[in-house]
Structures are given as structure tokens and as C-alpha cells.
Tab-separated table of C-alpha atoms in Angstrom:
chain	number	residue	atom	x	y	z
X	1	MET	CA	-180.102	102.238	-21.020
X	2	LEU	CA	-179.397	105.350	-23.050
X	3	LYS	CA	-179.380	104.406	-26.716
X	4	LEU	CA	-176.895	105.810	-29.188
X	5	ASP	CA	-177.838	106.128	-32.843
X	6	LEU	CA	-176.426	103.027	-34.494
X	7	ARG	CA	-176.166	104.956	-37.761
X	8	ASP	CA	-173.547	107.231	-36.194
X	9	GLY	CA	-175.999	110.138	-35.905
X	10	ARG	CA	-174.695	113.374	-34.464
X	11	ALA	CA	-177.233	113.428	-31.621
X	12	GLY	CA	-176.147	110.022	-30.359
X	13	TYR	CA	-172.492	110.960	-30.778
X	14	TRP	CA	-172.754	114.067	-28.637
X	15	LEU	CA	-174.956	112.287	-26.121
X	16	GLY	CA	-172.184	109.721	-25.686
X	17	SER	CA	-169.675	112.525	-25.206
X	18	VAL	CA	-171.849	114.059	-22.483
X	19	ILE	CA	-172.166	110.692	-20.733
X	20	LEU	CA	-168.385	110.227	-20.838
X	21	PHE	CA	-168.012	113.626	-19.189
X	22	VAL	CA	-170.549	112.665	-16.507
X	23	PHE	CA	-168.702	109.389	-15.919
X	24	CYS	CA	-165.367	111.155	-15.448
X	25	ALA	CA	-166.814	113.912	-13.270
X	26	SER	CA	-168.658	111.366	-11.109
X	27	PHE	CA	-165.368	110.483	-9.422
X	28	TYR	CA	-165.488	113.888	-7.735
X	29	ALA	CA	-169.097	113.386	-6.626
X	30	PRO	CA	-170.162	112.006	-3.229
X	31	ILE	CA	-171.584	108.838	-4.788
X	32	SER	CA	-170.592	105.194	-4.537
X	33	SER	CA	-168.196	103.480	-6.907
X	34	LYS	CA	-171.094	101.280	-8.000
X	35	ALA	CA	-173.000	104.358	-9.161
X	36	SER	CA	-170.019	105.539	-11.230
X	37	ASN	CA	-169.633	102.057	-12.692
X	38	ASN	CA	-173.298	101.945	-13.685
X	39	ILE	CA	-172.898	105.206	-15.604
X	40	PHE	CA	-170.254	103.506	-17.704
X	41	TYR	CA	-172.014	100.159	-18.062
X	42	ALA	CA	-175.427	101.505	-19.118
X	43	GLY	CA	-174.475	104.807	-20.705
X	44	LEU	CA	-171.278	103.902	-22.546
X	45	GLY	CA	-170.279	100.242	-22.328
X	46	LEU	CA	-173.411	98.622	-23.731
X	47	PRO	CA	-173.934	101.246	-26.466
X	48	ALA	CA	-170.276	100.950	-27.523
X	49	LEU	CA	-170.445	97.167	-27.671
X	50	THR	CA	-173.680	97.379	-29.673
X	51	TRP	CA	-172.146	99.988	-32.017
X	52	TRP	CA	-169.154	97.726	-32.656
X	53	LEU	CA	-171.198	94.561	-33.234
X	54	TYR	CA	-173.700	96.374	-35.456
X	55	ARG	CA	-171.161	96.058	-38.298
X	56	PRO	CA	-169.939	92.466	-37.758
X	57	ARG	CA	-168.278	92.213	-41.201
X	58	VAL	CA	-165.697	94.830	-40.291
X	59	ALA	CA	-165.677	94.481	-36.488
X	60	LEU	CA	-162.191	92.981	-36.229
X	61	ASP	CA	-160.774	95.651	-38.551
X	62	LEU	CA	-160.826	98.055	-35.608
X	63	PHE	CA	-157.919	96.220	-34.014
X	64	ARG	CA	-155.758	96.865	-37.073
X	65	VAL	CA	-155.424	100.378	-35.672
X	66	ALA	CA	-152.846	99.075	-33.192
X	67	PRO	CA	-152.109	95.414	-33.955
X	68	ALA	CA	-148.998	95.098	-31.772
X	69	PHE	CA	-150.649	96.804	-28.800
X	70	SER	CA	-153.791	94.670	-29.231
X	71	VAL	CA	-151.828	91.403	-29.380
X	72	VAL	CA	-149.695	92.180	-26.318
X	73	TYR	CA	-152.744	93.333	-24.362
X	74	ALA	CA	-154.608	90.147	-25.318
X	75	LEU	CA	-151.660	88.036	-24.139
X	76	LEU	CA	-151.478	89.968	-20.854
X	77	ALA	CA	-155.226	89.658	-20.288
X	78	ALA	CA	-155.161	85.934	-21.116
X	79	TRP	CA	-152.253	85.259	-18.771
X	80	LEU	CA	-153.764	87.196	-15.875
X	81	SER	CA	-157.095	85.422	-16.419
X	82	LEU	CA	-155.329	82.067	-16.201
X	83	VAL	CA	-153.704	83.131	-12.940
X	84	ASP	CA	-156.964	84.519	-11.517
X	85	ILE	CA	-160.280	84.356	-13.382
X	86	ALA	CA	-161.312	87.686	-11.805
X	87	PHE	CA	-159.009	89.416	-14.289
X	88	LEU	CA	-161.183	88.239	-17.197
X	89	LYS	CA	-163.947	90.661	-16.213
X	90	ASP	CA	-161.575	93.573	-15.627
X	91	SER	CA	-159.672	93.120	-18.894
X	92	SER	CA	-162.968	92.795	-20.798
X	93	TYR	CA	-164.194	96.111	-19.377
X	94	LEU	CA	-161.015	97.784	-20.612
X	95	ALA	CA	-161.557	96.322	-24.078
X	96	VAL	CA	-165.049	97.844	-24.049
X	97	LEU	CA	-163.531	101.194	-23.008
X	98	PHE	CA	-161.369	100.974	-26.139
X	99	LEU	CA	-164.525	100.458	-28.225
X	100	CYS	CA	-166.090	103.427	-26.477
X	101	CYS	CA	-163.140	105.684	-27.307
X	102	ALA	CA	-163.245	104.558	-30.937
X	103	MET	CA	-166.986	105.170	-31.115
X	104	LEU	CA	-166.746	108.696	-29.685
X	105	ASP	CA	-163.715	109.565	-31.807
X	106	ARG	CA	-165.800	108.920	-34.922
X	107	ARG	CA	-166.094	112.627	-35.681
X	108	GLY	CA	-162.754	113.571	-34.160
X	109	ARG	CA	-163.731	115.528	-31.062
X	110	GLY	CA	-166.013	113.443	-28.826
X	111	VAL	CA	-163.484	112.321	-26.239
X	112	VAL	CA	-161.578	115.615	-26.459
X	113	ALA	CA	-164.755	117.571	-25.707
X	114	ALA	CA	-165.699	115.302	-22.792
X	115	PHE	CA	-162.218	115.340	-21.300
X	116	GLY	CA	-161.978	119.097	-21.799
X	117	ALA	CA	-165.200	119.665	-19.869
X	118	PHE	CA	-163.959	117.315	-17.159
X	119	ALA	CA	-160.661	119.232	-17.022
X	120	LEU	CA	-162.587	122.441	-16.328
X	121	VAL	CA	-164.390	120.694	-13.479
X	122	SER	CA	-160.982	119.586	-12.186
X	123	ALA	CA	-159.793	123.207	-12.308
X	124	GLY	CA	-162.790	124.238	-10.221
X	125	MET	CA	-162.153	121.456	-7.725
X	126	PHE	CA	-158.511	122.488	-7.550
X	127	ALA	CA	-159.484	126.081	-6.768
X	128	TYR	CA	-161.704	124.828	-3.957
X	129	ALA	CA	-158.926	122.575	-2.634
X	130	VAL	CA	-156.417	125.443	-2.577
X	131	PHE	CA	-158.918	127.663	-0.754
X	132	ASP	CA	-159.547	124.899	1.798
X	133	TRP	CA	-155.802	124.303	2.190
X	134	ILE	CA	-155.173	127.991	2.912
X	135	ARG	CA	-158.025	127.975	5.432
X	136	LEU	CA	-156.593	124.934	7.215
X	137	LEU	CA	-153.144	126.522	7.413
X	138	ASP	CA	-154.427	128.837	10.138
X	139	THR	CA	-156.009	126.070	12.197
X	140	LEU	CA	-153.447	123.243	12.146
X	141	ASP	CA	-149.916	122.929	13.507
X	142	VAL	CA	-148.874	120.692	10.593
X	143	TRP	CA	-149.101	121.055	6.840
X	144	PRO	CA	-152.729	120.276	5.907
X	145	ARG	CA	-153.714	117.584	3.439
X	146	VAL	CA	-156.964	118.275	1.647
X	147	ALA	CA	-159.483	115.495	0.961
X	148	LEU	CA	-162.438	115.870	-1.396
X	149	TRP	CA	-165.467	113.621	-1.850
X	150	GLY	CA	-166.402	110.345	-3.480
X	151	GLN	CA	-163.608	108.336	-5.057
X	152	GLY	CA	-161.655	111.578	-5.364
X	153	GLN	CA	-161.469	111.510	-1.591
X	154	ASN	CA	-158.156	109.700	-1.979
X	155	PRO	CA	-155.762	112.691	-2.148
X	156	VAL	CA	-153.310	110.916	-4.456
X	157	TYR	CA	-156.003	110.075	-7.004
X	158	ALA	CA	-157.438	113.596	-6.803
X	159	ALA	CA	-153.987	115.084	-7.482
X	160	LEU	CA	-153.411	112.752	-10.449
X	161	LEU	CA	-156.834	113.609	-11.896
X	162	MET	CA	-156.019	117.309	-11.681
X	163	ALA	CA	-152.458	117.029	-12.991
X	164	SER	CA	-153.770	115.054	-15.986
X	165	SER	CA	-156.450	117.690	-16.521
X	166	PHE	CA	-153.992	120.584	-16.476
X	167	THR	CA	-151.592	118.881	-18.899
X	168	PHE	CA	-154.538	118.086	-21.188
X	169	LEU	CA	-155.709	121.712	-21.204
X	170	TRP	CA	-152.171	122.846	-21.979
X	171	LEU	CA	-151.669	120.439	-24.877
X	172	PHE	CA	-155.088	120.679	-26.508
X	173	TYR	CA	-156.059	124.297	-25.922
X	174	VAL	CA	-153.370	126.581	-24.512
X	175	GLU	CA	-150.188	125.588	-26.379
X	176	ARG	CA	-151.480	126.144	-29.897
X	177	ARG	CA	-152.984	129.517	-28.950
X	178	LEU	CA	-149.571	130.659	-27.761
X	179	ALA	CA	-147.724	129.458	-30.873
X	180	SER	CA	-147.923	132.849	-32.590
X	181	ARG	CA	-147.485	134.884	-29.420
X	182	PRO	CA	-144.215	136.228	-27.935
X	183	ARG	CA	-142.016	133.508	-26.437
X	184	TRP	CA	-141.999	135.154	-23.023
X	185	LEU	CA	-145.764	134.658	-22.893
X	186	PHE	CA	-145.352	130.961	-23.754
X	187	TRP	CA	-142.769	130.444	-21.034
X	188	GLY	CA	-144.820	132.392	-18.524
X	189	ALA	CA	-147.810	130.150	-19.216
X	190	PHE	CA	-145.652	127.024	-19.027
X	191	ALA	CA	-144.261	128.182	-15.676
X	192	LEU	CA	-147.869	128.624	-14.514
X	193	LEU	CA	-148.677	125.065	-15.610
X	194	THR	CA	-145.679	123.846	-13.613
X	195	ALA	CA	-146.821	125.828	-10.583
X	196	LEU	CA	-150.373	124.459	-10.810
X	197	CYS	CA	-149.236	120.836	-10.996
X	198	GLY	CA	-146.724	121.476	-8.223
X	199	MET	CA	-149.519	122.846	-6.059
X	200	CYS	CA	-151.542	119.700	-6.773
X	201	ALA	CA	-148.747	117.701	-5.172
X	202	ILE	CA	-148.489	120.152	-2.242
X	203	VAL	CA	-152.188	120.602	-1.437
X	204	PHE	CA	-152.858	116.848	-1.545
X	205	GLN	CA	-149.382	115.805	-0.345
X	206	ALA	CA	-149.260	113.543	-3.380
X	207	ARG	CA	-145.735	112.785	-4.491
X	208	SER	CA	-147.109	110.347	-7.069
X	209	ALA	CA	-148.666	113.296	-8.902
X	210	LEU	CA	-145.326	115.102	-8.793
X	211	ILE	CA	-143.627	112.049	-10.312
X	212	GLY	CA	-146.296	111.900	-13.009
X	213	PHE	CA	-145.936	115.563	-13.918
X	214	ALA	CA	-142.138	115.293	-13.885
X	215	ALA	CA	-142.393	112.534	-16.521
X	216	PHE	CA	-144.659	114.725	-18.652
X	217	PHE	CA	-142.346	117.708	-18.128
X	218	ALA	CA	-139.245	115.831	-19.291
X	219	ALA	CA	-140.910	114.166	-22.293
X	220	TYR	CA	-142.569	117.406	-23.387
X	221	LEU	CA	-139.302	119.318	-23.347
X	222	VAL	CA	-137.521	116.592	-25.322
X	223	GLN	CA	-140.310	116.236	-27.887
X	224	ARG	CA	-140.625	119.994	-28.391
X	225	ARG	CA	-136.831	120.458	-28.295
X	226	LEU	CA	-137.015	122.927	-25.430
X	227	VAL	CA	-134.657	121.177	-23.032
X	228	TYR	CA	-132.341	124.040	-22.098
X	229	ALA	CA	-135.026	126.647	-21.529
X	230	GLY	CA	-137.121	124.031	-19.739
X	231	LEU	CA	-134.294	123.303	-17.336
X	232	ILE	CA	-134.345	126.954	-16.329
X	233	VAL	CA	-138.066	126.659	-15.535
X	234	ALA	CA	-137.399	123.492	-13.533
X	235	ALA	CA	-134.563	125.148	-11.594
X	236	ALA	CA	-136.752	128.165	-10.836
X	237	ALA	CA	-139.576	125.899	-9.644
X	238	LEU	CA	-137.253	123.933	-7.336
X	239	ALA	CA	-135.737	127.138	-5.949
X	240	THR	CA	-139.181	128.600	-5.275
X	241	LEU	CA	-140.261	125.388	-3.566
X	242	SER	CA	-137.181	125.355	-1.372
X	243	PHE	CA	-137.039	129.038	-0.387
X	244	SER	CA	-140.779	129.210	0.305
X	245	GLY	CA	-140.613	126.234	2.652
X	246	LEU	CA	-143.364	124.455	0.735
X	247	ASP	CA	-141.059	121.495	0.149
X	248	GLY	CA	-141.868	120.578	3.755
X	249	THR	CA	-145.370	119.578	2.690
X	250	LEU	CA	-143.967	116.819	0.507
X	251	LEU	CA	-141.982	115.458	3.465
X	252	GLU	CA	-144.792	115.840	5.993
X	253	ARG	CA	-145.528	112.109	5.974
X	254	GLY	CA	-141.892	111.062	5.872
X	255	LEU	CA	-140.756	108.424	3.404
X	256	SER	CA	-144.017	106.438	3.775
X	257	PHE	CA	-144.044	102.636	3.874
X	258	ARG	CA	-143.821	101.991	0.155
X	259	LEU	CA	-140.333	100.486	0.084
X	260	ASP	CA	-141.218	98.200	2.993
X	261	ILE	CA	-144.484	97.232	1.263
X	262	TRP	CA	-142.647	96.363	-1.945
X	263	LEU	CA	-140.062	94.305	-0.084
X	264	ASP	CA	-142.854	92.470	1.733
X	265	ALA	CA	-144.567	91.769	-1.600
X	266	LEU	CA	-141.350	90.354	-3.048
X	267	ARG	CA	-140.755	88.263	0.065
X	268	ARG	CA	-144.221	86.698	-0.084
X	269	LEU	CA	-143.972	86.249	-3.839
X	270	SER	CA	-140.739	84.286	-3.580
X	271	SER	CA	-141.489	82.316	-0.409
X	272	ASP	CA	-145.254	81.640	-0.434
X	273	CYS	CA	-146.267	81.906	-4.104
X	274	SER	CA	-144.341	81.704	-7.373
X	275	ILE	CA	-142.072	84.359	-8.807
X	276	TRP	CA	-143.233	83.351	-12.300
X	277	VAL	CA	-146.987	82.937	-11.730
X	278	GLY	CA	-147.614	85.312	-8.827
X	279	CYS	CA	-150.125	85.153	-6.003
X	280	GLY	CA	-153.292	86.203	-7.835
X	281	LYS	CA	-155.855	88.499	-6.220
X	282	ASP	CA	-155.554	87.244	-2.673
X	283	ASP	CA	-156.496	88.881	0.638
X	284	TYR	CA	-152.955	89.318	1.895
X	285	ARG	CA	-152.297	92.420	4.024
X	286	PHE	CA	-148.894	93.900	3.268
X	287	LEU	CA	-147.004	94.647	6.485
X	288	GLY	CA	-150.129	93.387	8.208
X	289	GLN	CA	-152.228	96.450	7.316
X	290	PHE	CA	-152.089	97.545	3.654
X	291	PHE	CA	-154.595	96.143	1.169
X	292	HIS	CA	-152.424	96.513	-1.944
X	293	ALA	CA	-148.830	97.016	-3.000
X	294	HIS	CA	-149.103	100.785	-3.683
X	295	SER	CA	-147.522	100.419	-7.112
X	296	ALA	CA	-149.099	99.312	-10.362
X	297	TYR	CA	-145.857	97.660	-11.438
X	298	VAL	CA	-145.273	95.806	-8.177
X	299	SER	CA	-148.957	94.809	-8.147
X	300	ILE	CA	-148.684	93.307	-11.629
X	301	LEU	CA	-145.622	91.358	-10.490
X	302	TYR	CA	-147.267	90.250	-7.249
X	303	GLU	CA	-150.570	89.176	-8.791
X	304	GLY	CA	-149.359	87.760	-12.115
X	305	GLY	CA	-145.705	86.999	-11.548
X	306	ALA	CA	-142.682	87.803	-13.683
X	307	ILE	CA	-144.507	86.697	-16.834
X	308	ALA	CA	-147.262	89.266	-16.282
X	309	LEU	CA	-144.745	92.013	-15.507
X	310	ALA	CA	-142.769	91.191	-18.662
X	311	LEU	CA	-145.947	91.369	-20.754
X	312	PHE	CA	-146.961	94.657	-19.121
X	313	LEU	CA	-143.537	96.166	-19.766
X	314	ALA	CA	-143.772	94.940	-23.374
X	315	LEU	CA	-147.164	96.661	-23.601
X	316	ALA	CA	-145.591	99.863	-22.272
X	317	ALA	CA	-142.727	99.619	-24.772
X	318	VAL	CA	-145.085	99.111	-27.721
X	319	PHE	CA	-147.261	101.945	-26.509
X	320	PHE	CA	-144.515	104.519	-26.070
X	321	VAL	CA	-142.630	103.642	-29.250
X	322	THR	CA	-145.699	103.869	-31.498
X	323	THR	CA	-147.276	106.916	-29.840
X	324	TRP	CA	-143.986	108.806	-29.637
X	325	ARG	CA	-143.471	108.315	-33.374
X	326	SER	CA	-146.963	109.629	-34.067
X	327	ARG	CA	-146.328	112.590	-31.720
X	328	SER	CA	-149.646	112.003	-30.023
X	329	ARG	CA	-150.615	114.681	-27.516
X	330	TRP	CA	-152.612	112.054	-25.656
X	331	MET	CA	-149.385	110.134	-25.031
X	332	LEU	CA	-147.981	113.091	-23.089
X	333	VAL	CA	-151.165	113.255	-21.001
X	334	ALA	CA	-150.957	109.495	-20.413
X	335	LEU	CA	-147.394	109.866	-19.134
X	336	VAL	CA	-148.773	111.484	-15.969
X	337	GLY	CA	-150.630	108.254	-15.288
X	338	TRP	CA	-147.918	105.818	-16.383
X	339	ALA	CA	-145.341	107.453	-14.100
X	340	GLY	CA	-147.758	108.285	-11.299
X	341	VAL	CA	-148.947	104.697	-10.833
X	342	ALA	CA	-145.367	103.619	-10.094
X	343	THR	CA	-146.017	104.587	-6.472
X	344	THR	CA	-149.772	104.134	-6.131
X	345	THR	CA	-152.839	102.027	-7.116
X	346	PRO	CA	-153.430	98.274	-6.725
X	347	GLY	CA	-152.761	97.677	-10.421
X	348	VAL	CA	-154.043	98.940	-13.767
X	349	ILE	CA	-156.096	95.991	-15.064
X	350	VAL	CA	-159.175	97.027	-13.124
X	351	SER	CA	-162.896	97.635	-13.537
X	352	PRO	CA	-164.139	101.257	-13.833
X	353	ARG	CA	-162.487	103.524	-11.278
X	354	THR	CA	-160.513	106.762	-10.984
X	355	LEU	CA	-157.506	105.185	-12.686
X	356	TRP	CA	-159.441	104.978	-15.942
X	357	VAL	CA	-159.567	108.763	-16.224
X	358	PHE	CA	-155.897	109.604	-15.711
X	359	PHE	CA	-154.420	106.390	-17.129
X	360	TRP	CA	-156.582	104.390	-19.519
X	361	ILE	CA	-158.555	107.037	-21.401
X	362	PRO	CA	-155.407	109.014	-22.373
X	363	THR	CA	-153.594	105.746	-23.143
X	364	LEU	CA	-156.305	104.362	-25.417
X	365	MET	CA	-156.768	107.703	-27.172
X	366	ALA	CA	-153.027	107.818	-27.833
X	367	VAL	CA	-153.263	104.291	-29.270
X	368	LEU	CA	-156.046	105.448	-31.621
X	369	ASP	CA	-153.955	108.480	-32.595
X	370	SER	CA	-150.994	106.267	-33.465
X	371	GLY	CA	-153.093	104.297	-35.946
X	372	ARG	CA	-155.151	107.159	-37.347
X	373	PRO	CA	-154.996	106.039	-41.026
X	374	ALA	CA	-156.217	102.536	-40.103
X	375	LEU	CA	-158.905	104.033	-37.864
X	376	GLU	CA	-160.214	106.244	-40.664
X	377	SER	CA	-160.172	103.204	-42.951
X	378	TYR	CA	-162.290	101.320	-40.392
X	379	TYR	CA	-164.813	104.170	-40.263
X	380	ARG	CA	-165.029	104.208	-44.063
X	381	ALA	CA	-165.546	100.431	-44.097
X	382	ARG	CA	-168.415	100.824	-41.620
X	383	ASP	CA	-169.989	103.468	-43.832
X	384	ALA	CA	-169.591	101.281	-46.914
X	385	VAL	CA	-171.293	98.341	-45.198
X	386	SER	CA	-174.101	100.688	-44.104
X	387	ARG	CA	-174.658	101.921	-47.672
X	388	ARG	CA	-174.794	98.363	-49.007
X	389	GLY	CA	-177.264	97.448	-46.268
């Protein structure tokens, strides 16, 4: 196990940031999910848990950063664990991820640096995917759909990883550098961001990524009060998509089976399980062939019933209200994940996997942003305990 300096030393801090980058980037690598998980367990999870417990007198003060979010998450985790004990492990891993984010945010840039490096890797992978897509155009009679390696082999997850990366780079690096530049340069760069995320959806035929970016696009324009000019960018993007014929790529696979899968999930939920309690993590095959419900929200309902869905929606409400008020940039990045998982993934309360990168890391960082004064108070309390010995 790689050991972080329990005294919050800079070497240990940056080492943790590097390991977080390696963990995120591992989802593009041709390695097993177990290997990616072990990077988190040994390199981040255990050190973060040790870091948190090393100051037991103030350990619980960390959750004052987001008390409402913490309480609702605890209720959701407890309910799901009662329905199916397998959720206890998954929800515990996510709690450790929260500790990890808090540990690496100690000096303000650890997670940002790791995610920024990962975003650059995503940009490189995107360039490769576009090159491969153009190459396949000449050899296939249908619109090609690029697949990468490892857990990023799933085109939808790859597209969501890249869309999250591009929005992150825009919010944390590009936007502020354009603040003092001419407005035409800002809008040109924003149009480029829109084109890049649109191409993510086209190259990977991932409409979930398009939904995720659309949510970011709308929220960003409202928060920055750029609605009217933004609508012009949106209209130009839709016109370009239509006149170029690229909209055909998004319809290549038809309307998919998602609506039928969701109806089948609701049918089984009401007839064979309980609408209130759900079916748990069973081995049911939706429509006789699909392993999950292809929607985080439907999956929560199917596995934990209406009570679990209500708690998850309450968690979402608390999250968006508090992070919107704090104007967290991480919240806008997280929107890609929150909207994108509406039509993909087997749920969000899961052990380490691709979803953590485009959903949970931005979400938990936004939560920390929303309670920044309490977080700084927690860090000071840790330092005070350290000085007293």
C-alpha cells in the first residue's frame, strides 16, 4: 500500500493526486475492472480512511460540510442495505471516496490537478477516436461506432468520460482565460466546446452523452446569464448537424430498447416484487436479454422501490440547491453525469467503476465546494489537534 503522510505533508498530498489521476485514466487502459479497483483500494481508499481516522476527535466534523446531503445519503444507503446487503459495501466505498476528495482538497488543487491531467488524456483519446471514425467511414456502409479499450470500451461510458473532461477543461481553465478577451473569441471557443461534445455523441453514437452535455449547456447559460446568445449557438449547432447529415449517426441504432426495458422493469416491479421495496440486486434479464435497466433512476426504483427513488431524488434536490447557490463549477461538470445516467448505467450506488469519474467525483467535489467554510474549519481543527499532540 502506498502511504500518504499523515501529517498532511506536500509529498504525500501530491502522490495521492497522482494516484487519483492513474485511477481515472485506468478506465481507458486494457486492464480488468479488478485492477482499476485495486488502484483505488490500496492507493487511495485505505490512505484516505487512515487520514480521516488519524484525527478521531474531529473526524465527524467533516460531515458538517454538507449535513443535509450526508443525512439523506446515509438514509438512502441504509434503506438500500436493508433491501439488499450488497449495497452496504457499495455505499461504504462511496463514503470513502468522499474522504479521499476531502483529503486531496486539503491544499485546494489536488483533485483539480488530477482531473485536469485525466481530461488531457481524454482529449488524446478523443483525437484517436475521431481519427479511427474517419478511417472507418471509408470501409463501412453504415455510420461507424468507435470502441476503445478496457472499461472505456463501452462507447456510452467513453463519450460521457470525454464530455465531462471537456466541460471540466472549459470551466477550470479556458473560461477564465477568455474573461478579458474579446467576446467573439469567447463565443468561438464555446462553439468549439459544443462541437467537441457533439462529436463525442456522434463518434460513439452515445445519445446519453448528448443529453448530459445538453443539461450542462442549459444550466451554464442560465447561471452565466447568457441565454439569448447561447440559443444562437445551439441553433447553429443543430443546423450544422442537420445539413451535414451527421444527425443520421444518432439515429443509426433506431430508438433502442430503453422504453421497452423500462416498461418491463415496472411490470416486474409491480407484479413480482414490491413497488415500495423493489426487487433488490437480482439476476433478472430485462426483455430476456439485458442485464440492467439502462437508467440510473429506473435502476434505483427497480432495486430499492419507490422509497429508494424518493430518497435519491431528495439527494439530487439537496445537491442541486446547495451547489447552485454556491455557484460551484464542479456542479456544472456533475450535470453531465446526472443527466447522462438517465438513459444508461445499472445504477449509481456502485463500487469503483467508470461512473465514479463522470458522476461521483464531480458530485462530491461540488458538495465540498458548497460547504467550503465548514471544510476549512475542519482542516483548521485537524491542525489544532496535531499541534496539541
